[in-house]
PDB file of C-alpha atoms and ligand atoms in Angstrom:
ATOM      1  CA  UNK A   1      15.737  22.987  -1.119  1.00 92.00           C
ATOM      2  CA  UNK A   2      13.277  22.635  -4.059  1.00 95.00           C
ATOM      3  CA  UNK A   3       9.618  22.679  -3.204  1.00 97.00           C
ATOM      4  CA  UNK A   4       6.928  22.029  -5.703  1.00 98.00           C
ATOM      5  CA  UNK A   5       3.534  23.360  -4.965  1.00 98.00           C
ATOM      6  CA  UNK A   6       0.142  21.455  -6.639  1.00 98.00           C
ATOM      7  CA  UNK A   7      -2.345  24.295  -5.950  1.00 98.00           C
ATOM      8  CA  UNK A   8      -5.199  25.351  -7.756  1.00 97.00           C
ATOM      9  CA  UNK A   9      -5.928  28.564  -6.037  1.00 97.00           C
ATOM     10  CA  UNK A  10      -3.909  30.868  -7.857  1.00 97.00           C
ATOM     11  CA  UNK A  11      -3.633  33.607  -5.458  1.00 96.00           C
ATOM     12  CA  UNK A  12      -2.812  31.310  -2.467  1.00 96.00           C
ATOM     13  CA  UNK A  13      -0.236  29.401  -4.776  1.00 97.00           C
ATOM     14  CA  UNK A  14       1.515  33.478  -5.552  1.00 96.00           C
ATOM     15  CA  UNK A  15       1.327  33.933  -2.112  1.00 96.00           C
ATOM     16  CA  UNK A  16       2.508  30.758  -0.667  1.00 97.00           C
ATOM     17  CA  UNK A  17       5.131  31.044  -3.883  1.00 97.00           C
ATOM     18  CA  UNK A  18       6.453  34.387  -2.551  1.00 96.00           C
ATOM     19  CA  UNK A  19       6.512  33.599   0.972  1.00 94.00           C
ATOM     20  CA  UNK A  20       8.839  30.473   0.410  1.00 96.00           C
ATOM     21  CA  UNK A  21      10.923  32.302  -2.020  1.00 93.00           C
ATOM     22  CA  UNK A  22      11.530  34.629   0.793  1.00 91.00           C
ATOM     23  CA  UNK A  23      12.495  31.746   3.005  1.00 91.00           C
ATOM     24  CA  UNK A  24      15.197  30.730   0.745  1.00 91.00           C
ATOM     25  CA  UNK A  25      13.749  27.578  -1.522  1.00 94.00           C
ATOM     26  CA  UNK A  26      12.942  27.222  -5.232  1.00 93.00           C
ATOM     27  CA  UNK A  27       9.594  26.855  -6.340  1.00 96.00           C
ATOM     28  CA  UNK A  28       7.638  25.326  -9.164  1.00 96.00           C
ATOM     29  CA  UNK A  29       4.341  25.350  -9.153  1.00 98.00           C
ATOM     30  CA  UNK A  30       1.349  23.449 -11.228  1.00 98.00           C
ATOM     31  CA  UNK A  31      -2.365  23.968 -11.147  1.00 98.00           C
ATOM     32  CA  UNK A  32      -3.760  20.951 -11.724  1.00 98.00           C
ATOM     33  CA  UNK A  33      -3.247  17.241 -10.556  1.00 98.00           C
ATOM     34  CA  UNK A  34      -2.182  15.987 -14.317  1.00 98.00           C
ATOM     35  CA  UNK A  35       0.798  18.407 -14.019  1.00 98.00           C
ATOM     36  CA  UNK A  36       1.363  18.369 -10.194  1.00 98.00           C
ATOM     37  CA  UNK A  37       1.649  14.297 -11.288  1.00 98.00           C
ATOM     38  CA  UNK A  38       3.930  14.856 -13.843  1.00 98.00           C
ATOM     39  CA  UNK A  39       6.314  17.004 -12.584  1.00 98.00           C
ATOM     40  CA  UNK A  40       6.543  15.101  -9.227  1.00 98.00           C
ATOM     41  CA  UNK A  41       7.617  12.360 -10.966  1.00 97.00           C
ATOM     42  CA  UNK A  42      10.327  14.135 -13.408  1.00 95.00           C
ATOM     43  CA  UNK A  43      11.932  16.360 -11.022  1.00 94.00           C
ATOM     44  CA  UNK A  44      13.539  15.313  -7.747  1.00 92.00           C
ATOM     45  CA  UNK A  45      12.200  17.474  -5.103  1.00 96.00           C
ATOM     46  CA  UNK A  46      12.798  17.785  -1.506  1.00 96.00           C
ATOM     47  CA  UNK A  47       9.116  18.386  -0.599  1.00 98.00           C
ATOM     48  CA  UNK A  48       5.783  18.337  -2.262  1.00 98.00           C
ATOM     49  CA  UNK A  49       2.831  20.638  -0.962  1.00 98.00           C
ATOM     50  CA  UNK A  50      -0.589  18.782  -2.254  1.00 98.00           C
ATOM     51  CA  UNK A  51      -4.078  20.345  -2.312  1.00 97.00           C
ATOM     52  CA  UNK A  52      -6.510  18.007  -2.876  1.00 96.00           C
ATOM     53  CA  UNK A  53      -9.067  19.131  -4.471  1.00 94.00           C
ATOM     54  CA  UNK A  54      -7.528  19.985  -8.000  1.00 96.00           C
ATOM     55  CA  UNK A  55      -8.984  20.185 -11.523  1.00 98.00           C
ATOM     56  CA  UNK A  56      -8.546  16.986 -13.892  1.00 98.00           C
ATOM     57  CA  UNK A  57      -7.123  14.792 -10.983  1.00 98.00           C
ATOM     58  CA  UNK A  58      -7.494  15.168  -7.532  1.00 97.00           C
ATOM     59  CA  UNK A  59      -5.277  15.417  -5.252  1.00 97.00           C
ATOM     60  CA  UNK A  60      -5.559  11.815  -3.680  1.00 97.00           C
ATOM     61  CA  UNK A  61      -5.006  10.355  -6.703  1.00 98.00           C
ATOM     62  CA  UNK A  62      -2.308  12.187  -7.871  1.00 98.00           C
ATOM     63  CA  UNK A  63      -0.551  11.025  -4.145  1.00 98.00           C
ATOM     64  CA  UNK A  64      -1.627   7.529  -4.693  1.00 98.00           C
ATOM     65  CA  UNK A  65       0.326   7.263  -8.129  1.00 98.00           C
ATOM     66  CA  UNK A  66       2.873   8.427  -6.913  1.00 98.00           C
ATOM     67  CA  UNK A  67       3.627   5.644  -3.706  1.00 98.00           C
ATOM     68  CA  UNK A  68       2.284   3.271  -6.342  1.00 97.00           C
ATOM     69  CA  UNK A  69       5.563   3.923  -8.819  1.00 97.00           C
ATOM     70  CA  UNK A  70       7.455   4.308  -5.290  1.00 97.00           C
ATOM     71  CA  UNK A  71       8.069   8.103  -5.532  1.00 97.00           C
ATOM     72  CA  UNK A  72       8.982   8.644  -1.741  1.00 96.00           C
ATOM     73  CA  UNK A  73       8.794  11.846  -1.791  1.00 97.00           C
ATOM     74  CA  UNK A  74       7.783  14.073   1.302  1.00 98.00           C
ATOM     75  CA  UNK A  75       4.395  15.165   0.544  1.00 98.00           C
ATOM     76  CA  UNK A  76       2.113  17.934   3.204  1.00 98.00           C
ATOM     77  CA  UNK A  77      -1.379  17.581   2.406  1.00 97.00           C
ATOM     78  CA  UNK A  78      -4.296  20.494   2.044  1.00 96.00           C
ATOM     79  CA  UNK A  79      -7.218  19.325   3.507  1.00 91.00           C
ATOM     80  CA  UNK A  80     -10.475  21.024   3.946  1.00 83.00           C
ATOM     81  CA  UNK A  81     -11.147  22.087   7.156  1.00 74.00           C
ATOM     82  CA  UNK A  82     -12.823  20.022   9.641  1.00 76.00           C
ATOM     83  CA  UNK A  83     -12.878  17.448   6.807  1.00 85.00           C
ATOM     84  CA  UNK A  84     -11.329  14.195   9.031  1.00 89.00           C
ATOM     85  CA  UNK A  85     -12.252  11.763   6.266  1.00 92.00           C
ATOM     86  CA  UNK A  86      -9.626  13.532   4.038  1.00 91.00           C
ATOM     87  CA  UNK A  87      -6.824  13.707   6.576  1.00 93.00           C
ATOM     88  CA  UNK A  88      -7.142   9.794   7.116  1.00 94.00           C
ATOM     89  CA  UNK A  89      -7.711   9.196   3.192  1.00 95.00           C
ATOM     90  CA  UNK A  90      -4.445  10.972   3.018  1.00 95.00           C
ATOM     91  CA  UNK A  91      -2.708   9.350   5.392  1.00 96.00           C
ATOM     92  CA  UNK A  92      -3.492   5.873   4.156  1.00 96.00           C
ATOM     93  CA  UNK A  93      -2.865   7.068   0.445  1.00 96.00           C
ATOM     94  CA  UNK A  94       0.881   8.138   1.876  1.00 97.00           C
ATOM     95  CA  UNK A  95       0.928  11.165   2.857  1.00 97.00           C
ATOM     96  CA  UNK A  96       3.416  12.741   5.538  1.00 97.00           C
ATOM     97  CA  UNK A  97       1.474  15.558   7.199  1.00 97.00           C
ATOM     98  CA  UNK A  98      -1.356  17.776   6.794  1.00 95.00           C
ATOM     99  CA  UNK A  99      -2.459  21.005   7.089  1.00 96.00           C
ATOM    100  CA  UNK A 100      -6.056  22.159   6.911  1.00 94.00           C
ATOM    101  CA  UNK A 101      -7.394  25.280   4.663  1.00 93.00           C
ATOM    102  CA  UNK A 102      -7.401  27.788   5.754  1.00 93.00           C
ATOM    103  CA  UNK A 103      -4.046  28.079   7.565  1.00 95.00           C
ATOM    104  CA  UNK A 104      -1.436  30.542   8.942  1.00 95.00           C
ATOM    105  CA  UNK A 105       1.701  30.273   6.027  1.00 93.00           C
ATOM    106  CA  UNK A 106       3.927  30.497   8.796  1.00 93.00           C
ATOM    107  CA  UNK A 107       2.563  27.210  10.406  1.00 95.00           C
ATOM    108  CA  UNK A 108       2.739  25.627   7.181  1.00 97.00           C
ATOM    109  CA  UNK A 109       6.409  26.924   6.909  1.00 94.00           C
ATOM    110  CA  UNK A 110       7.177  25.283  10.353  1.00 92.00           C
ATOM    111  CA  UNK A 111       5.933  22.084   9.105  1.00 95.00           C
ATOM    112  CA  UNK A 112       7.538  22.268   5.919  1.00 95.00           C
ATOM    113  CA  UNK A 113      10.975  22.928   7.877  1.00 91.00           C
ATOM    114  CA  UNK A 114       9.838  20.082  10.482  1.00 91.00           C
ATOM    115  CA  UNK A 115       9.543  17.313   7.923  1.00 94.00           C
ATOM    116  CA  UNK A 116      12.657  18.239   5.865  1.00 93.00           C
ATOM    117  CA  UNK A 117      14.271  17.593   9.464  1.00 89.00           C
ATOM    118  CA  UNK A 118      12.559  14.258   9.924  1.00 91.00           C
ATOM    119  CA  UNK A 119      13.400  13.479   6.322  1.00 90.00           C
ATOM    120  CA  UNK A 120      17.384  13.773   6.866  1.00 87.00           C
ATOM    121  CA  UNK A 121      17.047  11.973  10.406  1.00 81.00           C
ATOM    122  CA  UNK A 122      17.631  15.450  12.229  1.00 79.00           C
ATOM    123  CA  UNK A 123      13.623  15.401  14.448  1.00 76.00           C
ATOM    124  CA  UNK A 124      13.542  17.073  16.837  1.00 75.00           C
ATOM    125  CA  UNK A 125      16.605  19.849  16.011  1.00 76.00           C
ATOM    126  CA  UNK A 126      15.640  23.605  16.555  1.00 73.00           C
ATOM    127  CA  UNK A 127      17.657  24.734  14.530  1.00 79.00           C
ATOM    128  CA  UNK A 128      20.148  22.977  11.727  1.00 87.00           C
ATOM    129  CA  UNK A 129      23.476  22.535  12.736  1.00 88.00           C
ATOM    130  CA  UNK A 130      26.438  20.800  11.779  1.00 88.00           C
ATOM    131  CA  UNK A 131      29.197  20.317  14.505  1.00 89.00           C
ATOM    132  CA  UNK A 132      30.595  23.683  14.854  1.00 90.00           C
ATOM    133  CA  UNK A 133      28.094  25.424  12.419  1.00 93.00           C
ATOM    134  CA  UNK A 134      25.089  26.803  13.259  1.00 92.00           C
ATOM    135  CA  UNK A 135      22.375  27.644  10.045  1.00 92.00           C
ATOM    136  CA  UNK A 136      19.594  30.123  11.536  1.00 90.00           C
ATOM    137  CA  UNK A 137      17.180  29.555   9.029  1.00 88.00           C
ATOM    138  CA  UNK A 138      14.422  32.237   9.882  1.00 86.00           C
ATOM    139  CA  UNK A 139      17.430  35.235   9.208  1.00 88.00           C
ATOM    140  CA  UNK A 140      19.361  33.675   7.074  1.00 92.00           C
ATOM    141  CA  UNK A 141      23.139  34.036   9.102  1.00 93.00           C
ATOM    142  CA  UNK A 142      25.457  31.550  10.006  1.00 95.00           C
ATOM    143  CA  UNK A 143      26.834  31.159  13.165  1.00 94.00           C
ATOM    144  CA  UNK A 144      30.455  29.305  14.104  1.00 92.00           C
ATOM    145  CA  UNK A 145      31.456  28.244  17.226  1.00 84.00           C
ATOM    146  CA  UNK A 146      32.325  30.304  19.779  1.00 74.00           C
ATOM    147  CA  UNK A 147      30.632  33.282  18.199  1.00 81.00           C
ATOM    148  CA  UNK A 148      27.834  34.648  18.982  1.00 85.00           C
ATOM    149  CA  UNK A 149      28.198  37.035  15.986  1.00 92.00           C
ATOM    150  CA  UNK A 150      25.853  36.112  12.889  1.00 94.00           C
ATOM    151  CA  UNK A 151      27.873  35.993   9.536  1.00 95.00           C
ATOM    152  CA  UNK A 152      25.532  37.141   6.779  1.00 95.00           C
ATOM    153  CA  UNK A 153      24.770  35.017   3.834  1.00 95.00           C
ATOM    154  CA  UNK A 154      23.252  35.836   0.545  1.00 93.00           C
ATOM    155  CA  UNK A 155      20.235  34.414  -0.544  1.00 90.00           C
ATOM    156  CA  UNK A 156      22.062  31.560  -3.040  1.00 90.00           C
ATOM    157  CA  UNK A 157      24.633  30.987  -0.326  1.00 94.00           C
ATOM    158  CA  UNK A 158      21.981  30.549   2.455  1.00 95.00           C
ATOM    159  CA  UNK A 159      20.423  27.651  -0.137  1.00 93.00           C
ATOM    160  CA  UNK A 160      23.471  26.072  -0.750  1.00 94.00           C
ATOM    161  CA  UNK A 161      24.703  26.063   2.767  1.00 96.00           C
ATOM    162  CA  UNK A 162      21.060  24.505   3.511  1.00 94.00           C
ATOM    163  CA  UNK A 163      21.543  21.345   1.446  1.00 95.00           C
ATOM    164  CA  UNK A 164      24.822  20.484   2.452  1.00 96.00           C
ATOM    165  CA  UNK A 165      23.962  20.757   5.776  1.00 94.00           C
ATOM    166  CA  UNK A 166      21.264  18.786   5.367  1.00 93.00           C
ATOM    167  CA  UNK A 167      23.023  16.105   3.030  1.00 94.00           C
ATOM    168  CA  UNK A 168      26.298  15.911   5.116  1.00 94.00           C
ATOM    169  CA  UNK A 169      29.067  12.967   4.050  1.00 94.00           C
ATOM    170  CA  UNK A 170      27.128  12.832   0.463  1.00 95.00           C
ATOM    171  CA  UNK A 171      28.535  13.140  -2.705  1.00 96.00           C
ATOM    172  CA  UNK A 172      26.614  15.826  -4.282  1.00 96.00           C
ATOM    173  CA  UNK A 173      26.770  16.222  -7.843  1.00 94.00           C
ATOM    174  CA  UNK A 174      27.082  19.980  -9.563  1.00 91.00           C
ATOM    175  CA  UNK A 175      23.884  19.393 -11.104  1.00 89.00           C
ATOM    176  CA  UNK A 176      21.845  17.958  -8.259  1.00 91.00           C
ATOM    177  CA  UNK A 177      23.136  21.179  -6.392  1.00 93.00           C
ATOM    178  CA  UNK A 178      21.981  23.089  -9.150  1.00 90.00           C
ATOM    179  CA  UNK A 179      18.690  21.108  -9.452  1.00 88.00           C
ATOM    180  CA  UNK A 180      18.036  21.411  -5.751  1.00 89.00           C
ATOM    181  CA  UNK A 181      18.605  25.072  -5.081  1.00 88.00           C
ATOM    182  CA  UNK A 182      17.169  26.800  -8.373  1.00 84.00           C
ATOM    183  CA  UNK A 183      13.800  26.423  -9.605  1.00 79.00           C
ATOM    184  CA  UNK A 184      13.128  24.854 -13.071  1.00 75.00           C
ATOM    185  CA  UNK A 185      13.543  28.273 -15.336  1.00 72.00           C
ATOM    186  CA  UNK A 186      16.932  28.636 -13.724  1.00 70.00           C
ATOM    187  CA  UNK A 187      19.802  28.373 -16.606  1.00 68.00           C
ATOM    188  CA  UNK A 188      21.562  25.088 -16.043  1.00 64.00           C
ATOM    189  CA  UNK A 189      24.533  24.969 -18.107  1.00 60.00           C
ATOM    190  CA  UNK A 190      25.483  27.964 -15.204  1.00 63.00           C
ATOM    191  CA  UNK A 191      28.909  27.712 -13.371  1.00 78.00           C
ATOM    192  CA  UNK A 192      27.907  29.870 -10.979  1.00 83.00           C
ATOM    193  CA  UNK A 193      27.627  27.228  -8.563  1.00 88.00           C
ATOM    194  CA  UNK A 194      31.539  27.168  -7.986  1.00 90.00           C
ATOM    195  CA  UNK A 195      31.918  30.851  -7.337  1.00 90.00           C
ATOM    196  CA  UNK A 196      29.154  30.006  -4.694  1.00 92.00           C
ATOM    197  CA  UNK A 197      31.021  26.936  -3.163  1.00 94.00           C
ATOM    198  CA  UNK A 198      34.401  29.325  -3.080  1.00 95.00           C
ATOM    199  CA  UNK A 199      32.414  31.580  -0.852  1.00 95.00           C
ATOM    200  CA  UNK A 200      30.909  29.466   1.565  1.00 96.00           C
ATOM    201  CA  UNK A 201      33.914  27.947   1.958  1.00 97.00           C
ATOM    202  CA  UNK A 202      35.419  30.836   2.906  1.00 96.00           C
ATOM    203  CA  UNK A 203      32.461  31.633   5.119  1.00 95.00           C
ATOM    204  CA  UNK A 204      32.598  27.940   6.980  1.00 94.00           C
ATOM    205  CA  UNK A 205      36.227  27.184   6.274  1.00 93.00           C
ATOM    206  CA  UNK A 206      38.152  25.557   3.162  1.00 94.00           C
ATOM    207  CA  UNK A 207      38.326  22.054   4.370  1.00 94.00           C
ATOM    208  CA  UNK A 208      34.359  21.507   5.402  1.00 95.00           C
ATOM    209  CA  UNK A 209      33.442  21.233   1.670  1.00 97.00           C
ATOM    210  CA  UNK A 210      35.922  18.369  -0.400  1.00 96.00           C
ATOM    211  CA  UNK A 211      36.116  18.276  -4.015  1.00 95.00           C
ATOM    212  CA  UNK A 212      35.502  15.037  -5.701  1.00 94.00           C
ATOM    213  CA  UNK A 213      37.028  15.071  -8.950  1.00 91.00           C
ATOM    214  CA  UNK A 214      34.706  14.363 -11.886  1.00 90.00           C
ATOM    215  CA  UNK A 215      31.896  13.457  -9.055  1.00 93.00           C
ATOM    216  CA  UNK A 216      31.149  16.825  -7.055  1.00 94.00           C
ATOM    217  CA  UNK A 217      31.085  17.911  -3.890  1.00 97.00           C
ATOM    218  CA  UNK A 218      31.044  16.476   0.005  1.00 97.00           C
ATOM    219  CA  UNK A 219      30.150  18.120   2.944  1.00 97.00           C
ATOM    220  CA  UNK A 220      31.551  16.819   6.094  1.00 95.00           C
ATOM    221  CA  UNK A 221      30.189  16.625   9.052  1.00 90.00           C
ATOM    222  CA  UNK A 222      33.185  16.861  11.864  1.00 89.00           C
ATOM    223  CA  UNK A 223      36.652  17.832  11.019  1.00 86.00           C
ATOM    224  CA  UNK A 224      39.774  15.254  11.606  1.00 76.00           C
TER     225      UNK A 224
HETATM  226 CA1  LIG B 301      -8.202  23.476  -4.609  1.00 83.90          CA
END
């Protein structure tokens, strides 16, 4: 999952920058609302975090222009606290959710993993899981069923497992899985990705992920 993160702030954009890192997404970050604007637009990410108040375009505006050229991308709003006016304004400007400043960045992490669930029609899930295969995404381990024993994953092959999981019955491209699990200064000529796809497929089992020739990859949901 590939977040982008329109912050100002630049030691709460480090911080927040680290702590998703740590939970296993890419992140690209811009400081203003010209280049929060133009990157949301260019790159196709799986979530936006939005603060509104930004230098050279603020935040609203920058969410506006994007429903206006029909960029549905899920956006979480900063708000000020206690500032209701903002929370509606962002709302009605199309917004998703909202979190007001100051927060907790694990409550902001919950949300973040609460409306990537809505957005792949999995509400109300506790945890991500695909028939027989369980994703715990707080540690990072993979559980099949049957076994209560976690199978560890590296930090690449937690990602990976994450967006096929989430995209299940998809055709997903080499470079959209490259473009969805590495942020922007990744190299991505990089074959990498199907020394990755070997091992989670010996992880989950060689027939979950099918190889589409010339197309890419599709994870299935249930087994024949
Ligand atoms: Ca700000």
């Amino acid at each position: 999952m590939r977040l982008l993160l329109v912050e100002d702030d630049i030691k709460l954009a480090d911080s927040l920058e680290k702590e998703f890192i740590r939970k296993g997404f890419a992140v690209d970050i811009a400081y203003n609302g010209v280049d929060g604007e133009f990157m949301g637009d260019e790159e196709d990410y799986d979530l936006i975090i939005l603060d509104l108040g930004l230098p050279q375009r603020p935040g609203l505006e920058v969410l506006a222009n994007w429903r206006h050229k029909d960029n549905k991308v899920p956006v979480i709003i900063l708000t000020a606290r206690d500032a209701w006016h903002e929370r509606i304004d962002g709302f009605k400007a199309g917004a998703d959710d909202y979190l007001g400043k100051p927060f907790h960045i694990e409550e902001l992490s919950m949300r973040v993993q609460a409306l990537l669930r809505r957005t792949h029609d999995m509400a109300g899930q506790l945890s991500l899981q695909c028939d027989t295969i369980k994703l715990d995404e707080e540690n990072q381990q993979l559980y099949l069923e049957d076994s209560s024993t976690p199978i560890e994953l590296t930090g690449t092959e937690f990602r990976l497992l994450r967006y096929f999981m989430l995209n299940p019955g998809k055709i997903l491209s080499k470079t959209r899985l490259i473009e969805h699990i590495y942020d922007q200064d990744f190299d991505r000529d990089s074959n990498l990705i199907e020394v990755y796809i070997r091992r989670i497929r010996d992880k989950v089992g060689k027939e979950r992920i099918v190889t589409r020739r010339r197309q890419g990859y599709v994870f299935l949901e249930t087994l024949e």
